[in-house]
mmCIF file of C-alpha atoms in Angstrom:
data_model
loop_
_atom_site.group_PDB
_atom_site.id
_atom_site.type_symbol
_atom_site.label_atom_id
_atom_site.label_comp_id
_atom_site.label_asym_id
_atom_site.label_seq_id
_atom_site.Cartn_x
_atom_site.Cartn_y
_atom_site.Cartn_z
ATOM 1 C CA MET R 284 29.616 161.956 133.969
ATOM 2 C CA ASP R 285 27.169 161.002 136.723
ATOM 3 C CA GLU R 286 28.757 161.902 140.083
ATOM 4 C CA ASP R 287 27.548 158.637 141.616
ATOM 5 C CA GLU R 288 29.219 156.641 138.839
ATOM 6 C CA ASN R 289 32.513 158.446 139.501
ATOM 7 C CA LEU R 290 32.137 157.657 143.200
ATOM 8 C CA TYR R 291 31.639 153.963 142.466
ATOM 9 C CA ARG R 292 34.534 153.949 140.013
ATOM 10 C CA LEU R 293 36.751 155.286 142.769
ATOM 11 C CA GLY R 294 35.241 152.720 145.092
ATOM 12 C CA LEU R 295 36.706 149.947 142.949
ATOM 13 C CA CYS R 296 40.169 151.159 144.056
ATOM 14 C CA PHE R 297 39.364 150.508 147.715
ATOM 15 C CA VAL R 298 37.656 147.117 147.596
ATOM 16 C CA ASP R 299 39.796 144.392 149.117
ATOM 17 C CA LEU R 300 41.080 141.646 146.805
ATOM 18 C CA ILE R 301 39.976 143.443 143.645
ATOM 19 C CA GLY R 302 42.799 144.021 141.162
ATOM 20 C CA PRO R 303 42.595 145.491 137.656
ATOM 21 C CA ILE R 304 41.781 142.221 135.876
ATOM 22 C CA ILE R 305 38.875 141.305 138.191
ATOM 23 C CA ALA R 306 37.638 144.913 138.186
ATOM 24 C CA ARG R 307 37.457 144.966 134.386
ATOM 25 C CA THR R 308 35.677 141.616 134.393
ATOM 26 C CA LEU R 309 33.085 142.990 136.798
ATOM 27 C CA VAL R 310 32.500 146.124 134.715
ATOM 28 C CA ASN R 311 32.138 144.037 131.556
ATOM 29 C CA TYR R 312 29.568 141.750 133.226
ATOM 30 C CA CYS R 313 27.596 144.420 135.076
ATOM 31 C CA GLY R 314 27.888 147.315 132.651
ATOM 32 C CA SER R 315 29.092 150.007 135.054
ATOM 33 C CA ALA R 316 30.739 150.564 138.415
ATOM 34 C CA THR R 317 27.389 151.657 139.848
ATOM 35 C CA ALA R 318 25.781 148.388 138.788
ATOM 36 C CA ILE R 319 28.533 146.392 140.483
ATOM 37 C CA PHE R 320 27.918 148.013 143.862
ATOM 38 C CA GLU R 321 24.153 147.720 143.481
ATOM 39 C CA GLU R 322 24.249 144.032 142.538
ATOM 40 C CA LYS R 323 23.464 141.415 145.177
ATOM 41 C CA ALA R 324 26.530 139.688 146.626
ATOM 42 C CA HIS R 325 25.367 136.165 145.787
ATOM 43 C CA LEU R 326 25.038 137.165 142.105
ATOM 44 C CA LEU R 327 28.411 138.909 142.031
ATOM 45 C CA SER R 328 30.028 135.809 143.493
ATOM 46 C CA LYS R 329 29.016 133.791 140.432
ATOM 47 C CA ILE R 330 30.969 136.003 138.027
ATOM 48 C CA PRO R 331 34.168 134.178 136.943
ATOM 49 C CA GLY R 332 37.082 134.961 139.239
ATOM 50 C CA VAL R 333 35.015 136.754 141.902
ATOM 51 C CA GLY R 334 33.735 134.292 144.510
ATOM 52 C CA GLU R 335 32.016 134.940 147.832
ATOM 53 C CA GLU R 336 34.838 136.713 149.662
ATOM 54 C CA ARG R 337 35.371 139.320 146.949
ATOM 55 C CA ALA R 338 31.625 139.794 146.468
ATOM 56 C CA LYS R 339 31.096 140.522 150.172
ATOM 57 C CA ALA R 340 33.895 143.109 150.143
ATOM 58 C CA PHE R 341 31.653 145.441 148.115
ATOM 59 C CA GLN R 342 29.237 145.674 151.057
ATOM 60 C CA LYS R 343 31.718 147.366 153.409
ATOM 61 C CA SER R 344 30.586 150.932 154.133
ATOM 62 C CA SER R 345 34.198 152.051 154.541
ATOM 63 C CA VAL R 346 34.793 151.578 150.808
ATOM 64 C CA LEU R 347 32.463 154.344 149.651
ATOM 65 C CA ILE R 348 33.396 156.609 152.571
ATOM 66 C CA ARG R 349 37.021 156.427 151.432
ATOM 67 C CA ALA R 350 35.947 156.900 147.804
ATOM 68 C CA GLN R 351 34.011 160.054 148.735
ATOM 69 C CA LYS R 352 37.104 161.534 150.393
ATOM 70 C CA GLU R 353 39.163 160.717 147.302
ATOM 71 C CA MET R 354 36.639 162.366 145.011
ATOM 72 C CA GLU R 355 36.754 165.533 147.126
ATOM 73 C CA PHE R 356 40.556 165.451 147.052
ATOM 74 C CA CYS R 357 40.565 165.151 143.250
ATOM 75 C CA PHE R 358 38.112 168.041 142.882
ATOM 76 C CA GLU R 359 40.084 170.302 145.211
ATOM 77 C CA ASN R 360 43.393 169.559 143.460
ATOM 78 C CA ASP R 361 42.201 169.635 139.846
ATOM 79 C CA ILE R 362 42.957 165.946 139.317
ATOM 80 C CA ARG R 363 41.194 164.095 136.520
ATOM 81 C CA ILE R 364 39.811 160.603 137.056
ATOM 82 C CA LEU R 365 40.378 158.495 133.932
ATOM 83 C CA PHE R 366 38.324 155.302 133.751
ATOM 84 C CA PHE R 367 39.231 152.593 131.265
ATOM 85 C CA THR R 368 35.902 152.861 129.410
ATOM 86 C CA GLU R 369 36.385 156.572 128.627
ATOM 87 C CA GLU R 370 37.964 158.037 125.478
ATOM 88 C CA VAL R 371 40.390 160.129 127.574
ATOM 89 C CA TYR R 372 41.965 156.968 129.008
ATOM 90 C CA PRO R 373 45.289 156.105 127.278
ATOM 91 C CA ARG R 374 44.122 153.758 124.522
ATOM 92 C CA ARG R 375 47.509 152.053 124.166
ATOM 93 C CA LEU R 376 47.116 150.769 127.730
ATOM 94 C CA LEU R 377 43.891 149.007 126.835
ATOM 95 C CA HIS R 378 45.895 146.355 124.974
ATOM 96 C CA CYS R 379 47.661 145.371 128.228
ATOM 97 C CA SER R 380 45.815 142.753 130.268
ATOM 98 C CA ASP R 381 47.043 144.171 133.594
ATOM 99 C CA ALA R 382 46.325 147.832 132.857
ATOM 100 C CA PRO R 383 44.729 149.852 135.699
ATOM 101 C CA VAL R 384 40.979 150.348 135.468
ATOM 102 C CA LEU R 385 41.438 153.877 136.749
ATOM 103 C CA LEU R 386 44.178 156.502 136.567
ATOM 104 C CA PHE R 387 44.613 159.824 138.320
ATOM 105 C CA SER R 388 45.963 162.597 136.108
ATOM 106 C CA LYS R 389 47.116 166.144 136.778
ATOM 107 C CA GLY R 390 47.580 168.107 133.579
ATOM 108 C CA LYS R 391 45.534 168.992 130.518
ATOM 109 C CA ILE R 392 47.294 167.237 127.637
ATOM 110 C CA ASP R 393 45.776 164.483 125.505
ATOM 111 C CA LEU R 394 47.085 161.094 126.595
ATOM 112 C CA ASN R 395 46.378 159.635 123.161
ATOM 113 C CA PRO R 396 48.957 161.415 120.990
ATOM 114 C CA ASN R 397 50.006 160.370 117.489
ATOM 115 C CA HIS R 398 53.453 159.349 118.738
ATOM 116 C CA ALA R 399 54.434 158.248 122.234
ATOM 117 C CA VAL R 400 57.805 156.874 123.317
ATOM 118 C CA ALA R 401 59.175 155.962 126.731
ATOM 119 C CA VAL R 402 62.749 156.883 127.592
ATOM 120 C CA VAL R 403 64.087 155.153 130.691
ATOM 121 C CA GLY R 404 67.374 154.300 132.324
ATOM 122 C CA THR R 405 69.457 154.092 135.448
ATOM 123 C CA ARG R 406 69.250 156.595 138.290
ATOM 124 C CA SER R 407 73.053 156.791 138.364
ATOM 125 C CA GLN R 408 73.428 157.958 134.775
ATOM 126 C CA SER R 409 76.850 158.537 133.259
ATOM 127 C CA ASN R 410 77.700 161.622 131.259
ATOM 128 C CA TYR R 411 77.489 159.371 128.179
ATOM 129 C CA GLY R 412 73.922 158.381 129.097
ATOM 130 C CA LYS R 413 72.918 161.983 129.741
ATOM 131 C CA VAL R 414 74.321 163.212 126.429
ATOM 132 C CA ILE R 415 72.709 160.336 124.490
ATOM 133 C CA THR R 416 69.308 160.975 126.106
ATOM 134 C CA GLU R 417 69.410 164.685 125.303
ATOM 135 C CA LYS R 418 70.525 163.972 121.732
ATOM 136 C CA LEU R 419 67.701 161.489 121.175
ATOM 137 C CA VAL R 420 64.973 163.849 122.353
ATOM 138 C CA ASP R 421 66.489 166.794 120.480
ATOM 139 C CA GLU R 422 66.520 164.824 117.213
ATOM 140 C CA TRP R 423 62.972 163.531 117.683
ATOM 141 C CA ALA R 424 61.519 166.986 118.373
ATOM 142 C CA VAL R 425 60.602 167.527 114.709
ATOM 143 C CA PHE R 426 58.150 164.602 114.981
ATOM 144 C CA LYS R 427 56.549 166.010 118.169
ATOM 145 C CA PRO R 428 56.352 162.740 120.127
ATOM 146 C CA GLN R 429 55.070 162.586 123.683
ATOM 147 C CA ILE R 430 57.974 161.627 125.955
ATOM 148 C CA ILE R 431 56.994 159.335 128.826
ATOM 149 C CA SER R 432 59.142 158.360 131.786
ATOM 150 C CA GLY R 433 59.031 157.757 135.526
ATOM 151 C CA LEU R 434 60.380 161.007 137.090
ATOM 152 C CA ALA R 435 63.229 159.093 138.736
ATOM 153 C CA LEU R 436 66.640 160.685 139.060
ATOM 154 C CA GLY R 437 69.103 160.056 136.250
ATOM 155 C CA ILE R 438 67.934 159.166 132.737
ATOM 156 C CA ASP R 439 64.234 159.731 133.534
ATOM 157 C CA THR R 440 64.899 163.269 134.727
ATOM 158 C CA THR R 441 67.117 164.025 131.728
ATOM 159 C CA ALA R 442 64.408 162.779 129.344
ATOM 160 C CA HIS R 443 61.698 164.921 130.963
ATOM 161 C CA ARG R 444 63.903 168.021 130.969
ATOM 162 C CA ALA R 445 64.954 167.490 127.366
ATOM 163 C CA ALA R 446 61.293 167.229 126.373
ATOM 164 C CA LEU R 447 60.443 170.467 128.172
ATOM 165 C CA LYS R 448 63.419 172.215 126.555
ATOM 166 C CA ASN R 449 62.159 171.145 123.125
ATOM 167 C CA GLU R 450 58.573 172.167 123.988
ATOM 168 C CA LEU R 451 57.392 168.567 123.709
ATOM 169 C CA GLU R 452 54.640 167.083 125.821
ATOM 170 C CA THR R 453 56.001 164.905 128.594
ATOM 171 C CA VAL R 454 54.233 162.532 130.978
ATOM 172 C CA ALA R 455 55.624 161.419 134.329
ATOM 173 C CA VAL R 456 54.161 158.163 135.625
ATOM 174 C CA LEU R 457 54.531 157.972 139.397
ATOM 175 C CA GLY R 458 54.977 155.130 141.846
ATOM 176 C CA HIS R 459 53.008 157.020 144.509
ATOM 177 C CA SER R 460 50.039 159.368 144.736
ATOM 178 C CA LEU R 461 49.813 162.812 143.134
ATOM 179 C CA ASP R 462 49.940 164.618 146.483
ATOM 180 C CA LEU R 463 53.659 163.919 146.782
ATOM 181 C CA ALA R 464 56.630 165.183 144.768
ATOM 182 C CA TYR R 465 59.223 162.412 144.834
ATOM 183 C CA PRO R 466 62.184 162.333 144.723
ATOM 184 C CA PHE R 467 62.396 165.674 146.524
ATOM 185 C CA GLN R 468 65.173 166.812 144.155
ATOM 186 C CA ASN R 469 62.552 166.822 141.374
ATOM 187 C CA LYS R 470 59.997 168.988 143.147
ATOM 188 C CA ASN R 471 60.350 171.824 140.614
ATOM 189 C CA LEU R 472 60.274 169.386 137.699
ATOM 190 C CA PHE R 473 57.137 167.811 139.211
ATOM 191 C CA THR R 474 55.454 171.231 139.101
ATOM 192 C CA GLU R 475 56.650 172.033 135.565
ATOM 193 C CA ILE R 476 55.320 168.756 134.204
ATOM 194 C CA ALA R 477 51.956 169.270 135.941
ATOM 195 C CA GLU R 478 51.674 172.679 134.245
ATOM 196 C CA SER R 479 52.753 171.794 130.692
ATOM 197 C CA GLY R 480 52.519 167.991 130.536
ATOM 198 C CA ALA R 481 50.843 165.463 132.785
ATOM 199 C CA LEU R 482 51.449 163.541 135.991
ATOM 200 C CA ILE R 483 49.882 160.074 136.035
ATOM 201 C CA SER R 484 49.338 157.599 138.865
ATOM 202 C CA GLU R 485 47.107 154.655 139.648
ATOM 203 C CA PHE R 486 47.568 155.259 143.378
ATOM 204 C CA PRO R 487 45.035 157.215 145.495
ATOM 205 C CA SER R 488 46.071 160.062 147.772
ATOM 206 C CA GLY R 489 48.282 159.195 150.710
ATOM 207 C CA THR R 490 50.166 156.428 148.895
ATOM 208 C CA LYS R 491 53.866 156.564 149.703
ATOM 209 C CA PRO R 492 56.682 155.684 147.261
ATOM 210 C CA ASP R 493 57.130 152.157 148.586
ATOM 211 C CA ALA R 494 59.319 149.738 146.618
ATOM 212 C CA PRO R 495 56.512 147.407 145.367
ATOM 213 C CA ASN R 496 54.790 150.363 143.692
ATOM 214 C CA PHE R 497 57.537 151.006 141.144
ATOM 215 C CA PRO R 498 57.254 147.797 139.091
ATOM 216 C CA ARG R 499 53.524 148.584 138.859
ATOM 217 C CA ARG R 500 54.443 152.087 137.703
ATOM 218 C CA ASN R 501 56.794 150.638 135.078
ATOM 219 C CA ARG R 502 54.052 148.619 133.386
ATOM 220 C CA ILE R 503 52.119 151.852 132.774
ATOM 221 C CA VAL R 504 55.197 153.537 131.294
ATOM 222 C CA ALA R 505 55.653 150.577 128.943
ATOM 223 C CA GLY R 506 51.960 150.284 128.117
ATOM 224 C CA MET R 507 51.285 153.957 127.308
ATOM 225 C CA THR R 508 53.817 154.036 124.486
ATOM 226 C CA ASP R 509 54.531 152.708 121.011
ATOM 227 C CA ALA R 510 58.119 151.949 121.971
ATOM 228 C CA THR R 511 60.471 152.010 124.949
ATOM 229 C CA VAL R 512 64.054 153.239 124.668
ATOM 230 C CA VAL R 513 66.423 151.981 127.362
ATOM 231 C CA VAL R 514 69.460 154.261 127.437
ATOM 232 C CA GLU R 515 71.416 152.838 130.360
ATOM 233 C CA ALA R 516 70.391 149.948 132.594
ATOM 234 C CA ALA R 517 72.202 147.735 135.060
ATOM 235 C CA GLN R 518 71.797 143.974 135.227
ATOM 236 C CA LYS R 519 68.795 144.511 137.510
ATOM 237 C CA GLY R 520 66.547 147.513 138.019
ATOM 238 C CA GLY R 521 63.442 149.397 136.983
ATOM 239 C CA ALA R 522 64.623 150.395 133.503
ATOM 240 C CA LEU R 523 65.328 146.785 132.589
ATOM 241 C CA ILE R 524 61.906 145.753 133.940
ATOM 242 C CA THR R 525 60.235 148.454 131.840
ATOM 243 C CA GLY R 526 61.995 147.224 128.708
ATOM 244 C CA GLN R 527 61.018 143.617 129.391
ATOM 245 C CA LEU R 528 57.410 144.614 130.061
ATOM 246 C CA ALA R 529 57.276 146.561 126.792
ATOM 247 C CA SER R 530 58.586 143.504 124.965
ATOM 248 C CA SER R 531 55.918 141.322 126.624
ATOM 249 C CA TYR R 532 53.274 143.799 125.407
ATOM 250 C CA GLN R 533 54.586 143.318 121.845
ATOM 251 C CA ARG R 534 55.849 146.907 121.736
ATOM 252 C CA ASP R 535 59.124 147.865 120.091
ATOM 253 C CA VAL R 536 62.057 148.113 122.475
ATOM 254 C CA PHE R 537 65.317 149.886 121.685
ATOM 255 C CA ALA R 538 68.489 149.640 123.736
ATOM 256 C CA VAL R 539 71.528 151.880 123.518
ATOM 257 C CA PRO R 540 74.644 149.700 123.464
ATOM 258 C CA GLY R 541 77.528 150.515 125.777
ATOM 259 C CA ARG R 542 80.924 149.131 126.661
ATOM 260 C CA VAL R 543 80.830 145.438 127.479
ATOM 261 C CA ASN R 544 82.570 146.038 130.820
ATOM 262 C CA ASP R 545 80.307 148.922 131.876
ATOM 263 C CA ALA R 546 77.841 147.874 134.605
ATOM 264 C CA LYS R 547 75.464 150.656 133.545
ATOM 265 C CA SER R 548 75.124 149.052 130.114
ATOM 266 C CA ALA R 549 74.789 145.421 131.228
ATOM 267 C CA GLY R 550 70.991 145.502 131.126
ATOM 268 C CA CYS R 551 70.916 147.073 127.649
ATOM 269 C CA LEU R 552 73.358 144.506 126.310
ATOM 270 C CA ASN R 553 71.269 141.675 127.764
ATOM 271 C CA LEU R 554 68.111 143.016 126.112
ATOM 272 C CA ILE R 555 69.948 143.054 122.801
ATOM 273 C CA LYS R 556 71.530 139.631 123.308
ATOM 274 C CA ASN R 557 68.168 138.066 124.209
ATOM 275 C CA ASN R 558 66.473 139.590 121.140
ATOM 276 C CA GLU R 559 64.213 141.677 123.380
ATOM 277 C CA ALA R 560 65.482 144.972 121.965
ATOM 278 C CA ILE R 561 66.660 146.584 118.746
ATOM 279 C CA VAL R 562 70.158 148.051 118.843
ATOM 280 C CA LEU R 563 69.845 151.826 118.777
ATOM 281 C CA THR R 564 72.825 153.449 117.088
ATOM 282 C CA THR R 565 71.265 156.678 115.799
ATOM 283 C CA PRO R 566 68.242 158.770 116.859
ATOM 284 C CA GLN R 567 66.637 158.120 113.458
ATOM 285 C CA ASP R 568 66.352 154.385 114.226
ATOM 286 C CA VAL R 569 63.214 155.053 116.267
ATOM 287 C CA PRO R 570 61.194 157.173 113.788
ATOM 288 C CA GLU R 571 62.227 154.850 110.931
ATOM 289 C CA VAL R 572 61.022 151.696 112.688
ATOM 290 C CA LEU R 573 57.864 153.353 114.022
ATOM 291 C CA GLY R 574 57.075 155.066 110.710
ATOM 292 C CA TRP R 575 56.866 158.600 112.075
ATOM 293 C CA GLN R 576 56.306 161.374 109.539
ATOM 294 C CA THR R 577 56.630 165.124 109.871
ATOM 295 C CA GLU R 578 54.201 167.686 108.512
ATOM 296 C CA GLY R 579 54.889 168.269 104.837
ATOM 297 C CA SER R 580 56.807 165.023 104.398
ATOM 298 C CA GLU R 581 56.477 163.190 101.102
ATOM 299 C CA PRO R 582 53.291 161.136 100.810
ATOM 300 C CA VAL R 583 53.631 157.393 100.743
ATOM 301 C CA ARG R 584 53.979 156.113 97.177
ATOM 302 C CA GLN R 585 50.897 154.296 95.937
ATOM 303 C CA MET R 586 51.799 150.695 95.252
ATOM 304 C CA GLN R 587 50.617 148.718 92.235
ATOM 305 C CA LEU R 588 48.983 145.514 93.413
ATOM 306 C CA PRO R 589 48.982 142.257 91.478
ATOM 307 C CA VAL R 590 45.615 141.091 90.236
ATOM 308 C CA ASP R 591 45.967 137.550 91.616
ATOM 309 C CA LEU R 592 45.303 138.421 95.241
ATOM 310 C CA SER R 593 42.978 136.215 97.255
ATOM 311 C CA THR R 594 40.111 137.748 99.214
ATOM 312 C CA GLU R 595 42.016 137.091 102.449
ATOM 313 C CA GLU R 596 45.166 138.805 101.142
ATOM 314 C CA ALA R 597 43.184 141.802 99.930
ATOM 315 C CA GLY R 598 41.631 142.115 103.384
ATOM 316 C CA ILE R 599 45.070 142.253 105.019
ATOM 317 C CA ILE R 600 46.245 144.924 102.571
ATOM 318 C CA SER R 601 43.136 146.985 103.202
ATOM 319 C CA ALA R 602 43.702 146.824 106.978
ATOM 320 C CA LEU R 603 47.365 147.824 106.647
ATOM 321 C CA ARG R 604 46.584 150.910 104.557
ATOM 322 C CA SER R 605 45.949 152.791 107.816
ATOM 323 C CA GLY R 606 49.496 152.030 109.009
ATOM 324 C CA SER R 607 51.610 149.271 110.533
ATOM 325 C CA MET R 608 49.848 146.835 112.836
ATOM 326 C CA GLN R 609 50.881 144.135 115.261
ATOM 327 C CA VAL R 610 49.795 140.680 114.190
ATOM 328 C CA ASP R 611 47.485 140.334 117.236
ATOM 329 C CA GLU R 612 45.756 143.610 116.350
ATOM 330 C CA LEU R 613 45.499 142.537 112.712
ATOM 331 C CA GLY R 614 43.950 139.231 113.755
ATOM 332 C CA SER R 615 41.413 141.039 115.920
ATOM 333 C CA THR R 616 40.559 143.465 113.101
ATOM 334 C CA LEU R 617 40.083 140.739 110.500
ATOM 335 C CA GLY R 618 38.651 138.094 112.817
ATOM 336 C CA ARG R 619 41.199 135.499 111.756
ATOM 337 C CA PRO R 620 43.392 133.124 113.805
ATOM 338 C CA ILE R 621 47.040 134.166 114.165
ATOM 339 C CA SER R 622 48.337 130.923 112.643
ATOM 340 C CA GLN R 623 46.376 131.571 109.442
ATOM 341 C CA LEU R 624 47.489 135.201 109.335
ATOM 342 C CA PHE R 625 51.172 134.292 109.539
ATOM 343 C CA ALA R 626 50.796 132.053 106.468
ATOM 344 C CA LEU R 627 49.035 134.800 104.499
ATOM 345 C CA LEU R 628 51.552 137.433 105.594
ATOM 346 C CA THR R 629 54.419 135.208 104.496
ATOM 347 C CA GLN R 630 52.886 134.942 101.028
ATOM 348 C CA LEU R 631 52.435 138.706 100.841
ATOM 349 C CA GLU R 632 56.065 139.206 101.923
ATOM 350 C CA LEU R 633 57.232 136.890 99.142
ATOM 351 C CA LYS R 634 55.190 138.967 96.676
ATOM 352 C CA GLY R 635 56.889 142.124 97.990
ATOM 353 C CA ILE R 636 53.616 143.655 99.151
ATOM 354 C CA VAL R 637 54.152 143.711 102.910
ATOM 355 C CA ARG R 638 57.206 143.656 105.142
ATOM 356 C CA SER R 639 57.708 142.642 108.730
ATOM 357 C CA ARG R 640 59.002 144.930 111.448
ATOM 358 C CA PRO R 641 60.378 144.243 114.942
ATOM 359 C CA GLY R 642 57.719 143.609 117.569
ATOM 360 C CA LYS R 643 55.627 141.345 115.307
ATOM 361 C CA LYS R 644 54.443 144.332 113.265
ATOM 362 C CA TYR R 645 53.618 144.366 109.576
ATOM 363 C CA GLU R 646 53.260 147.219 107.104
ATOM 364 C CA LEU R 647 52.811 147.761 103.394
ATOM 365 C CA ALA R 648 56.124 147.658 101.541
#
C-alpha cells in the first residue's frame, strides 16, 4: 500500500462534517482517498451530498498533520489500518450502509471467518446469564466460530473469556481508541484479546469512552457477524440496541428468554414479542439456523430437481447451491427486483425445493 494513500485514508477520519456515508461516496466518485484530497474544492462540492462547506474542509492543513501523527502512532503500536476497499476489511460490514470507511485493528486474526456470532448482554449479569453464556460458547466450540462482543463488564466479558477458554478467536469492538483499556477491570482481558484475537475500533488515538461512542460501537458488533445473541438485556441499553441494529441489517437475532418479572430479561422478551428475535432455548438453535457444519460432517444430500423449472427458478437454485442467502443478496446476485424474487421463491417453496429461514434468508431444502 502506498504510504501517501494510507495517509489520505487516515485524513478522511479528521475532516469536519465527513461521516462514513459521505466518505464512501467520495471514494466511489474519485477512486481513492488520495484523489479526493487532490481534487479541486469546486469539483468536490458538486458530488452528491458534499457541498461547498464539506469540500473546503479538505483544504485544512491540520487534517493531514493529524493524520500523519495517527499513522506514526499506528506504526509504533503495531495497529493495522483497515480500509473498506481492502480484502482484510470485515466483508460482512460492507452490507451495512453506515459502516465505517476505516477501522483500527490490533491483532493478527482474519476478520472474515467462516462463522461469526455476536454475544451481548447486560453489564449487571445474573448468575443465570453467566452460566447460559458460558454454556453457549462451550457448545459452539466444535464449529469454531469467531465470538464478537464489546468488552463491557458482564455478559460481554463472560463471552470473551469463554471464547479464550475454548481456544476460539474473539474480537472486542471498542467504544474508544486502542490506546486505552476500558473498563479498567478488563485490562488483562484487553491484553489477552490483543495477543490471541483482535481489538477493533473506528476511533483514532486519544478518543475517550464517551457515551455517544457506544451506540456507534454496537453497530460494528452487529454488522461484523452472521447473527447476534442477546443473553440478558434490560428494557433499555446497549445490548438491546445491538440486537435491534442486527435485525435492521437483516441478520439473525436470537434472544434468551427469562422470567417475565426479571428486569434483566425485559429487553430479550421485547425482542421476541416484537418478532425481532428468535427464541433461543438450546445452544444448537444457532448452528441449526445458520447452517454451520463441522469438519467431517455428512455432506448435504443431492436433491432431485423437477424438470419443469423455469429459467428464473433454475437461476435461484444455482445461486443457493453455495449456501443460504438473504433475499437482498440474492436479488443483487441475480439482478432481479425483490418483488419478483419473492414470487419465484414462493413457487419454489411450494415445490419443496427451497425453504425460508428467519432474517429473510432462503436455502435449498
